[in-house]
Coordinates of C-alpha atoms in Angstrom, one line a residue:
M94 CA 73.4 21.2 -79.5
I95 CA 70.7 19.3 -81.4
N96 CA 72.7 19.6 -84.7
A97 CA 75.6 17.7 -83.1
I98 CA 73.4 14.6 -82.9
D99 CA 73.9 12.4 -86.0
K100 CA 70.6 10.5 -85.6
P101 CA 67.2 12.1 -86.3
A102 CA 66.4 14.3 -83.2
I103 CA 63.9 17.0 -82.1
F104 CA 63.4 19.0 -78.9
I105 CA 59.8 19.2 -78.0
S106 CA 57.8 21.1 -75.3
P107 CA 55.7 19.2 -72.7
N108 CA 52.7 19.8 -74.9
Y109 CA 54.3 18.0 -77.9
V110 CA 55.3 21.1 -80.0
I111 CA 58.6 20.9 -81.8
E112 CA 60.9 23.7 -80.7
A113 CA 64.2 22.5 -82.4
V114 CA 65.0 19.9 -85.1
N115 CA 68.2 18.6 -86.8
K116 CA 68.6 17.9 -90.5
P117 CA 68.5 14.1 -90.2
Y118 CA 65.0 14.4 -88.7
R119 CA 63.8 16.8 -91.4
D120 CA 65.1 14.4 -94.0
T121 CA 63.2 11.5 -92.5
Y122 CA 59.7 12.9 -92.9
P123 CA 57.9 14.2 -96.1
V124 CA 56.3 17.2 -94.2
D125 CA 57.3 20.8 -93.6
I126 CA 58.2 21.1 -89.9
K127 CA 57.4 24.5 -88.5
L128 CA 59.2 25.3 -85.2
G129 CA 56.8 26.4 -82.5
F130 CA 53.8 25.0 -84.4
S131 CA 54.3 21.4 -85.7
T132 CA 53.7 18.6 -83.2
C133 CA 55.7 15.4 -83.0
Y134 CA 52.6 13.2 -83.4
H135 CA 51.5 15.0 -86.5
V136 CA 54.9 14.8 -88.2
S137 CA 55.6 11.2 -87.3
H138 CA 52.1 9.6 -87.4
R139 CA 49.9 12.2 -89.3
N140 CA 47.7 12.1 -86.2
N141 CA 45.7 15.0 -84.7
K142 CA 46.3 13.8 -81.1
P143 CA 49.1 12.2 -79.1
C144 CA 50.1 8.6 -79.5
N145 CA 48.6 7.4 -76.2
E146 CA 45.2 8.7 -77.3
C147 CA 45.6 6.6 -80.5
G148 CA 46.3 3.2 -78.9
E149 CA 50.1 3.4 -78.7
T150 CA 52.5 3.8 -75.8
C151 CA 53.8 7.4 -75.6
P152 CA 57.4 7.7 -74.3
M153 CA 56.8 11.2 -73.2
Q154 CA 53.9 10.2 -70.9
E155 CA 56.2 7.5 -69.4
S156 CA 59.0 10.0 -69.0
K157 CA 56.6 12.5 -67.3
K158 CA 55.6 9.8 -64.8
T159 CA 59.1 8.7 -63.8
G160 CA 61.2 11.9 -64.5
R161 CA 63.6 9.6 -66.4
A162 CA 64.3 8.6 -70.0
A163 CA 61.8 6.3 -71.7
N164 CA 61.6 4.5 -75.0
A165 CA 59.1 2.9 -77.3
V166 CA 59.0 1.2 -80.7
H167 CA 56.6 2.9 -83.1
I168 CA 55.7 2.8 -86.8
H169 CA 56.3 6.2 -88.4
A170 CA 55.1 7.6 -91.7
T171 CA 58.5 8.4 -93.2
N172 CA 59.8 9.3 -96.7
E173 CA 60.2 5.5 -97.2
G174 CA 56.6 4.7 -96.1
Q175 CA 55.6 3.0 -92.9
S176 CA 58.9 2.5 -91.0
Y177 CA 59.8 1.1 -87.6
C178 CA 61.6 3.5 -85.2
D179 CA 63.0 3.0 -81.8
I180 CA 62.4 6.2 -79.9
L181 CA 64.4 7.4 -76.9
M182 CA 62.8 10.3 -75.0
R183 CA 64.9 12.2 -72.4
P184 CA 63.6 14.9 -70.1
I185 CA 65.7 18.1 -70.2
F186 CA 65.9 20.2 -67.0
G187 CA 67.0 23.8 -66.4
S188 CA 69.6 24.9 -63.9
A189 CA 66.9 25.3 -61.2
G190 CA 65.6 21.8 -61.8
E191 CA 62.6 23.0 -63.9
L192 CA 61.4 20.8 -66.8
L193 CA 62.3 22.6 -70.1
G194 CA 61.1 19.9 -72.5
Y195 CA 62.1 16.6 -74.0
L196 CA 64.8 15.4 -76.4
E197 CA 63.6 12.7 -78.8
I198 CA 66.1 10.7 -80.7
L199 CA 65.2 8.1 -83.3
D200 CA 66.8 4.9 -84.4
K201 CA 65.4 3.5 -87.7
L202 CA 64.9 -0.2 -87.6
T203 CA 65.5 -1.1 -91.2
F204 CA 65.4 -4.9 -90.5
A205 CA 61.6 -4.9 -89.6
S206 CA 58.4 -4.0 -91.3
N207 CA 54.6 -4.0 -90.8
S208 CA 54.0 -5.0 -94.4
P209 CA 55.3 -7.7 -96.8
S210 CA 59.0 -7.0 -97.3
P211 CA 61.5 -9.6 -98.5
G212 CA 64.3 -10.4 -95.9
K213 CA 62.7 -8.4 -93.1
M214 CA 61.0 -9.4 -89.8
I215 CA 57.3 -8.9 -90.1
G216 CA 54.8 -7.9 -87.4
E217 CA 53.3 -5.2 -85.2
S218 CA 52.2 -6.9 -82.0
D219 CA 53.4 -5.7 -78.6
A220 CA 55.5 -8.9 -78.2
F221 CA 57.1 -8.3 -81.6
K222 CA 57.9 -4.6 -80.8
A223 CA 59.5 -5.6 -77.5
M224 CA 61.7 -8.0 -79.3
L225 CA 62.7 -5.3 -81.9
N226 CA 63.8 -3.0 -79.1
K227 CA 66.1 -5.7 -77.6
I228 CA 67.5 -6.5 -81.0
N229 CA 68.3 -2.8 -81.7
R230 CA 70.0 -2.3 -78.3
A231 CA 72.1 -5.4 -78.6
A232 CA 73.1 -4.7 -82.3
K233 CA 74.9 -1.5 -81.3
S234 CA 77.6 -3.4 -79.2
D235 CA 79.7 -6.5 -79.5
I236 CA 78.0 -8.2 -76.5
C237 CA 77.4 -11.9 -77.0
V238 CA 73.7 -12.6 -77.7
L239 CA 71.8 -15.8 -77.0
L240 CA 68.6 -16.2 -78.9
Q241 CA 66.1 -18.6 -77.2
G242 CA 62.7 -19.7 -78.5
E243 CA 60.8 -22.5 -79.9
T244 CA 61.7 -24.0 -83.3
G245 CA 60.4 -22.0 -86.2
T246 CA 60.3 -18.6 -84.4
G247 CA 62.9 -17.0 -86.7
K248 CA 66.1 -17.2 -84.8
E249 CA 68.3 -17.0 -87.9
L250 CA 66.4 -14.0 -89.2
V251 CA 67.0 -12.3 -85.8
S252 CA 70.7 -13.1 -85.9
Q253 CA 70.9 -11.6 -89.4
A254 CA 69.1 -8.5 -88.1
L255 CA 71.7 -8.2 -85.3
H256 CA 74.4 -8.4 -87.9
S257 CA 72.9 -5.9 -90.4
A258 CA 72.2 -3.3 -87.7
S259 CA 75.8 -3.5 -86.3
Y260 CA 79.0 -1.8 -87.4
R261 CA 80.1 -5.2 -88.8
A262 CA 77.3 -5.2 -91.4
N263 CA 79.7 -5.0 -94.3
K264 CA 81.7 -8.0 -93.1
P265 CA 80.8 -11.7 -93.4
F266 CA 77.9 -13.4 -91.6
V267 CA 78.7 -17.0 -91.1
V268 CA 76.3 -19.7 -89.9
I269 CA 77.5 -22.8 -88.0
E270 CA 75.0 -25.6 -87.8
C271 CA 75.8 -27.4 -84.6
T272 CA 73.3 -30.2 -84.9
G273 CA 74.7 -33.6 -86.1
L274 CA 78.4 -32.6 -86.2
S275 CA 80.8 -35.1 -84.6
D276 CA 83.7 -34.0 -82.4
A277 CA 86.3 -34.4 -85.2
L278 CA 84.2 -32.9 -87.9
F279 CA 83.1 -30.0 -85.7
E280 CA 86.7 -29.0 -84.9
S281 CA 87.9 -29.2 -88.5
E282 CA 84.9 -27.3 -89.8
L283 CA 85.3 -24.6 -87.2
F284 CA 89.0 -24.2 -87.0
G285 CA 90.1 -25.5 -90.4
Y286 CA 93.0 -27.9 -90.9
E287 CA 96.5 -28.1 -92.3
K288 CA 97.6 -30.3 -95.2
G289 CA 98.3 -33.9 -93.9
A290 CA 96.4 -33.3 -90.6
F291 CA 94.4 -36.5 -91.3
T292 CA 93.8 -39.0 -94.0
G293 CA 92.3 -37.2 -97.0
A294 CA 93.6 -33.8 -96.0
S295 CA 95.5 -33.3 -99.3
S296 CA 95.5 -29.5 -98.8
S297 CA 95.0 -26.9 -96.1
K298 CA 91.4 -25.6 -95.6
K299 CA 90.3 -22.4 -93.9
G300 CA 87.8 -22.8 -91.1
L301 CA 84.5 -21.0 -90.5
V302 CA 86.0 -18.9 -87.7
E303 CA 88.6 -17.5 -90.2
A304 CA 85.8 -17.1 -92.8
A305 CA 83.9 -14.8 -90.4
E306 CA 86.9 -12.5 -89.9
G307 CA 85.6 -9.1 -88.8
G308 CA 81.9 -10.2 -89.1
T309 CA 79.4 -12.2 -87.1
L310 CA 79.7 -15.9 -86.2
F311 CA 76.2 -17.5 -85.6
F312 CA 76.1 -20.8 -83.8
D313 CA 72.7 -22.2 -84.5
E314 CA 71.4 -24.8 -82.0
I315 CA 74.5 -24.5 -79.8
G316 CA 72.7 -26.7 -77.2
D317 CA 73.6 -29.6 -79.5
V318 CA 77.4 -29.1 -79.2
P319 CA 78.9 -32.2 -77.5
L320 CA 80.4 -31.6 -74.0
A321 CA 83.9 -32.6 -75.2
M322 CA 83.8 -29.7 -77.7
Q323 CA 82.4 -27.1 -75.3
V324 CA 85.7 -26.5 -73.6
K325 CA 87.3 -25.7 -76.9
L326 CA 84.5 -23.3 -77.7
L327 CA 84.9 -21.7 -74.3
R328 CA 88.5 -20.9 -75.0
L329 CA 87.7 -19.6 -78.5
F330 CA 85.0 -17.3 -77.1
E331 CA 87.0 -16.1 -74.2
T332 CA 90.3 -15.4 -75.9
Q333 CA 89.2 -15.2 -79.6
T334 CA 92.2 -17.5 -80.4
Y335 CA 92.2 -21.0 -82.0
R336 CA 94.5 -23.5 -83.6
P337 CA 93.7 -25.3 -86.8
V338 CA 93.7 -29.1 -86.8
G339 CA 97.3 -30.3 -87.4
S340 CA 98.9 -26.9 -86.7
T341 CA 101.0 -25.7 -83.8
T342 CA 100.3 -22.0 -84.6
V343 CA 97.7 -20.2 -82.6
K344 CA 95.6 -17.8 -84.7
K345 CA 93.8 -14.7 -83.6
A346 CA 90.1 -14.3 -84.5
N347 CA 87.9 -11.2 -84.8
F348 CA 84.1 -11.9 -84.8
R349 CA 80.9 -11.0 -83.0
L350 CA 79.2 -14.0 -81.4
V351 CA 75.5 -14.8 -81.7
C352 CA 74.1 -18.2 -80.5
A353 CA 70.7 -19.7 -80.7
S354 CA 68.9 -22.8 -79.3
H355 CA 65.3 -24.0 -79.0
K356 CA 66.5 -25.9 -75.9
N357 CA 66.4 -24.4 -72.4
I358 CA 70.2 -24.0 -72.0
K359 CA 69.9 -23.0 -68.3
A360 CA 68.1 -26.2 -67.6
M361 CA 70.7 -28.2 -69.5
V362 CA 73.4 -26.6 -67.2
Q363 CA 71.5 -27.8 -64.1
R364 CA 71.3 -31.3 -65.6
G365 CA 75.0 -31.3 -66.3
E366 CA 74.5 -31.4 -70.1
F367 CA 76.0 -27.9 -70.8
R368 CA 79.0 -26.2 -69.2
Q369 CA 78.0 -23.4 -66.8
D370 CA 81.0 -21.3 -67.7
L371 CA 80.2 -21.5 -71.4
Y372 CA 76.6 -20.6 -70.7
Y373 CA 77.5 -17.4 -69.0
R374 CA 80.0 -16.6 -71.8
I375 CA 77.3 -16.9 -74.6
A376 CA 74.4 -15.4 -72.6
G377 CA 75.7 -11.9 -72.3
F378 CA 72.4 -10.6 -73.7
P379 CA 69.6 -13.2 -73.8
I380 CA 66.7 -12.5 -76.2
Q381 CA 63.6 -14.7 -75.9
L382 CA 61.7 -14.9 -79.2
P383 CA 57.9 -15.0 -78.8
A384 CA 56.1 -18.1 -80.1
L385 CA 53.5 -17.3 -82.9
R386 CA 50.6 -18.2 -80.6
E387 CA 51.9 -15.3 -78.3
R388 CA 51.5 -12.8 -81.2
P389 CA 48.2 -13.9 -82.9
D390 CA 47.6 -10.3 -84.3
D391 CA 50.6 -10.8 -86.5
I392 CA 49.3 -14.0 -88.2
P393 CA 47.3 -12.2 -91.0
M394 CA 50.3 -10.0 -91.8
L395 CA 52.7 -12.9 -91.8
A396 CA 50.4 -15.0 -94.0
T397 CA 50.1 -12.1 -96.5
H398 CA 53.9 -11.7 -96.5
I399 CA 54.3 -15.4 -97.2
L400 CA 51.7 -15.3 -100.0
S401 CA 53.4 -12.3 -101.6
A402 CA 56.6 -14.3 -102.2
L403 CA 54.8 -17.0 -104.2
A404 CA 54.9 -17.0 -108.0
E405 CA 51.1 -17.3 -108.3
K406 CA 49.4 -14.4 -106.6
K407 CA 46.5 -15.5 -104.4
R408 CA 44.6 -14.1 -101.4
L409 CA 43.2 -15.6 -98.2
H410 CA 39.5 -15.6 -97.5
K411 CA 38.6 -14.0 -94.1
T412 CA 37.4 -17.4 -92.8
V413 CA 40.9 -18.8 -93.4
L414 CA 42.4 -15.9 -91.4
N415 CA 39.9 -16.6 -88.6
R416 CA 40.8 -20.3 -88.6
L417 CA 44.5 -19.6 -88.6
S418 CA 44.1 -17.3 -85.6
T419 CA 42.6 -20.2 -83.5
Y420 CA 45.5 -22.5 -84.3
S421 CA 48.4 -22.9 -81.8
F422 CA 51.2 -23.3 -84.4
P423 CA 53.5 -25.7 -82.6
G424 CA 55.9 -25.2 -85.5
N425 CA 55.5 -21.4 -85.4
I426 CA 56.3 -19.3 -88.4
R427 CA 57.9 -22.2 -90.3
E428 CA 54.7 -24.1 -89.9
L429 CA 52.6 -21.1 -91.0
K430 CA 54.8 -20.9 -94.2
N431 CA 54.2 -24.6 -94.9
I432 CA 50.5 -24.3 -94.4
I433 CA 50.2 -21.2 -96.7
E434 CA 52.3 -22.8 -99.4
Q435 CA 50.3 -26.1 -99.3
A436 CA 47.0 -24.2 -99.4
A437 CA 48.1 -22.1 -102.3
L438 CA 48.9 -25.2 -104.3
L439 CA 45.6 -26.9 -103.4
A440 CA 43.4 -23.9 -104.1
N441 CA 41.7 -24.1 -107.5
E442 CA 40.9 -20.4 -107.5
T443 CA 42.7 -17.2 -106.7
T444 CA 41.1 -17.1 -103.2
I445 CA 42.3 -19.7 -100.7
R446 CA 39.4 -21.0 -98.7
E447 CA 39.1 -23.2 -95.6
H448 CA 38.8 -26.5 -97.4
D449 CA 42.2 -25.8 -99.0
L450 CA 43.9 -25.8 -95.5
P451 CA 45.6 -28.9 -94.1
E452 CA 43.4 -31.2 -92.0
S453 CA 45.7 -31.0 -89.0
I454 CA 44.5 -27.4 -88.3
F455 CA 40.9 -28.4 -87.9
D456 CA 41.7 -31.6 -85.9
E457 CA 43.5 -29.5 -83.3
V458 CA 40.7 -26.9 -83.0
T459 CA 38.0 -29.5 -82.9
D460 CA 39.8 -31.6 -80.2
S461 CA 40.9 -28.5 -78.1
P462 CA 39.0 -28.0 -74.9
T463 CA 39.0 -24.3 -75.6
G464 CA 38.7 -24.5 -79.4
S465 CA 35.9 -22.7 -81.1
A466 CA 34.4 -25.8 -82.6
T467 CA 33.7 -27.3 -79.2
N468 CA 31.9 -24.2 -78.2
I469 CA 29.0 -25.1 -80.5
S470 CA 27.4 -27.0 -77.6
T471 CA 26.6 -23.6 -76.0
D472 CA 24.5 -22.6 -79.0
N473 CA 20.8 -22.4 -78.2
T474 CA 19.7 -24.1 -81.4
F475 CA 22.0 -27.0 -80.6
N476 CA 20.9 -27.2 -77.0
R477 CA 17.2 -27.3 -78.1
A478 CA 17.9 -30.0 -80.7
I479 CA 19.9 -32.1 -78.2
N480 CA 17.3 -31.7 -75.5
G481 CA 14.7 -32.9 -78.0
L482 CA 16.8 -35.9 -78.9
F483 CA 17.3 -36.8 -75.3
D484 CA 13.6 -36.3 -74.5
S485 CA 12.6 -38.7 -77.3
T486 CA 15.3 -41.1 -76.2
F487 CA 14.2 -41.1 -72.6
T488 CA 10.5 -41.4 -73.6
T489 CA 11.4 -44.6 -75.4
H490 CA 14.0 -46.1 -73.1
A491 CA 13.8 -44.6 -69.6
V492 CA 12.0 -46.3 -66.8
A493 CA 8.9 -44.3 -65.7
N494 CA 9.2 -42.4 -62.4
S495 CA 12.8 -43.5 -61.9
D496 CA 15.5 -41.2 -60.8
A497 CA 18.2 -43.5 -61.9
L498 CA 19.7 -43.1 -65.5
L499 CA 20.7 -46.5 -66.9
K500 CA 23.5 -47.1 -69.3
E501 CA 21.2 -48.2 -72.0
D502 CA 19.3 -44.9 -71.7
I503 CA 22.2 -42.8 -72.7
M504 CA 22.7 -41.8 -76.4
T505 CA 26.4 -41.8 -77.6
L506 CA 27.8 -38.4 -78.5
E507 CA 28.4 -39.7 -82.1
H508 CA 24.8 -40.7 -82.4
A509 CA 23.6 -37.4 -80.9
E510 CA 25.8 -35.4 -83.4
A511 CA 24.5 -37.5 -86.3
D512 CA 20.9 -37.0 -85.3
Y513 CA 21.5 -33.3 -84.9
L514 CA 23.0 -33.0 -88.3
K515 CA 20.1 -34.9 -89.8
Q516 CA 17.7 -32.4 -88.2
V517 CA 19.6 -29.4 -89.5
C518 CA 20.1 -30.7 -93.0
R519 CA 16.5 -32.0 -93.4
N520 CA 15.2 -28.5 -94.3
Y521 CA 18.5 -26.6 -94.9
T522 CA 18.6 -24.9 -98.3
G523 CA 21.9 -22.9 -98.1
S524 CA 25.4 -23.8 -99.2
V525 CA 27.8 -26.2 -97.5
E526 CA 30.1 -23.3 -96.8
E527 CA 27.4 -21.3 -95.1
L528 CA 26.4 -24.3 -93.0
A529 CA 30.0 -25.0 -92.0
E530 CA 30.3 -21.4 -90.9
A531 CA 27.1 -21.6 -88.9
L532 CA 28.3 -24.8 -87.2
D533 CA 31.8 -23.2 -86.6
V534 CA 33.7 -26.1 -88.3
S535 CA 35.7 -26.2 -91.5
V536 CA 34.0 -27.1 -94.8
R537 CA 36.3 -30.2 -95.0
T538 CA 35.3 -31.3 -91.5
L539 CA 31.6 -30.9 -92.3
Y540 CA 32.0 -32.9 -95.6
R541 CA 33.7 -35.7 -93.6
K542 CA 30.9 -35.8 -91.0
L543 CA 28.1 -35.8 -93.7
Q544 CA 29.8 -38.5 -95.7
K545 CA 30.3 -40.7 -92.6
T546 CA 26.6 -40.5 -91.7
N547 CA 25.4 -40.6 -95.3
I548 CA 23.5 -37.2 -94.9
K549 CA 22.7 -35.0 -97.8
I550 CA 21.9 -31.3 -97.6
K551 CA 18.8 -30.2 -99.4
G552 CA 19.7 -27.8 -102.2
A553 CA 23.4 -28.3 -101.9
F554 CA 23.4 -31.9 -102.9
S555 CA 20.1 -32.3 -104.8

């Protein structure tokens, strides 16, 4: 039975021992599989204990709890190196209802990686793996997919993954940019036009729908399509028929539909800005892309991936990675790419350091109520210094035996910070980088504060 399955598959006992295996599974892993002896976790992960004991979700454990099929996205050690696999685990019962074991079937996710790989989606966080599972499931059918997420989260890359993992992979992948197109231009671009259809139409032109024949049609930022055009899109999506501008002939289309928007389309429907019938047509399988701040564990990997694509090879200092991990990335992966590319250009050495990063990163962290820079006030050394400053201030200015604190008795925060920096720098002999790290601010921010207050560090500036 197992040899009839075209995907890599094994039958395993409840204690993880492989009892049966098909050829695609053997061909996937560079190890000799011995039936009745080899375990699934050793073959796939080179582990000596089950996945759930190594920090991963074990689909068998989930299946044991529920008595039903379960799935998980794992990174396996295959012949091609570390590879993503979508695992489906099914319990197999005997005629008397007794559990015989589990059937494990693998789907290789060639569109994703946990290491720098051109053209692939990069990550290994739980949010990333959950998204991969949805992409893989949707790719196997012709269901309409709606990708929603903030700008810069990689919606076009996901749409390409949906196409490459589908049976239409060898057919065209056509992108339609919906933003900024007028009604007339949108219709002619989408459906094409006949010769003489309008002034300047000296010849017929094939539209993007026809160009996507047999493949995938990706409507990027579909929330920007004018209401007047939405009814024509609805007809196209429902009937897969259209009529070129200036023609009386109806043409038949054949494409898989994927749409994307950074806007909340459902909210637009409620406001009357988007047709409800069109929404339910395009949202057959919604996929929410996680923002970068929701997958901070992926930031170092993504940064390394971006660096690897640059002509001049450089690396990131650990303090840079720490700083990037505290940033919220409102522009998501697109913003991370811009930051890394800017820093690589500014860095004078092969190692990119904090002072090479854009100032906007530090401004946000410093101003954030939860940012690490603001937490410096909890440091004991800082508290002692500030208390000393206030004590001397109150001794000079406060009214004796008075419980009231007058306005003129209060030192400004700017003054307090300047005095604290003077105290620290008076006898400090280390480097500026070390002091910045101790103060939990960037080197660039420290330089700015020192220059503003005309403070010099002993040893570093002498």
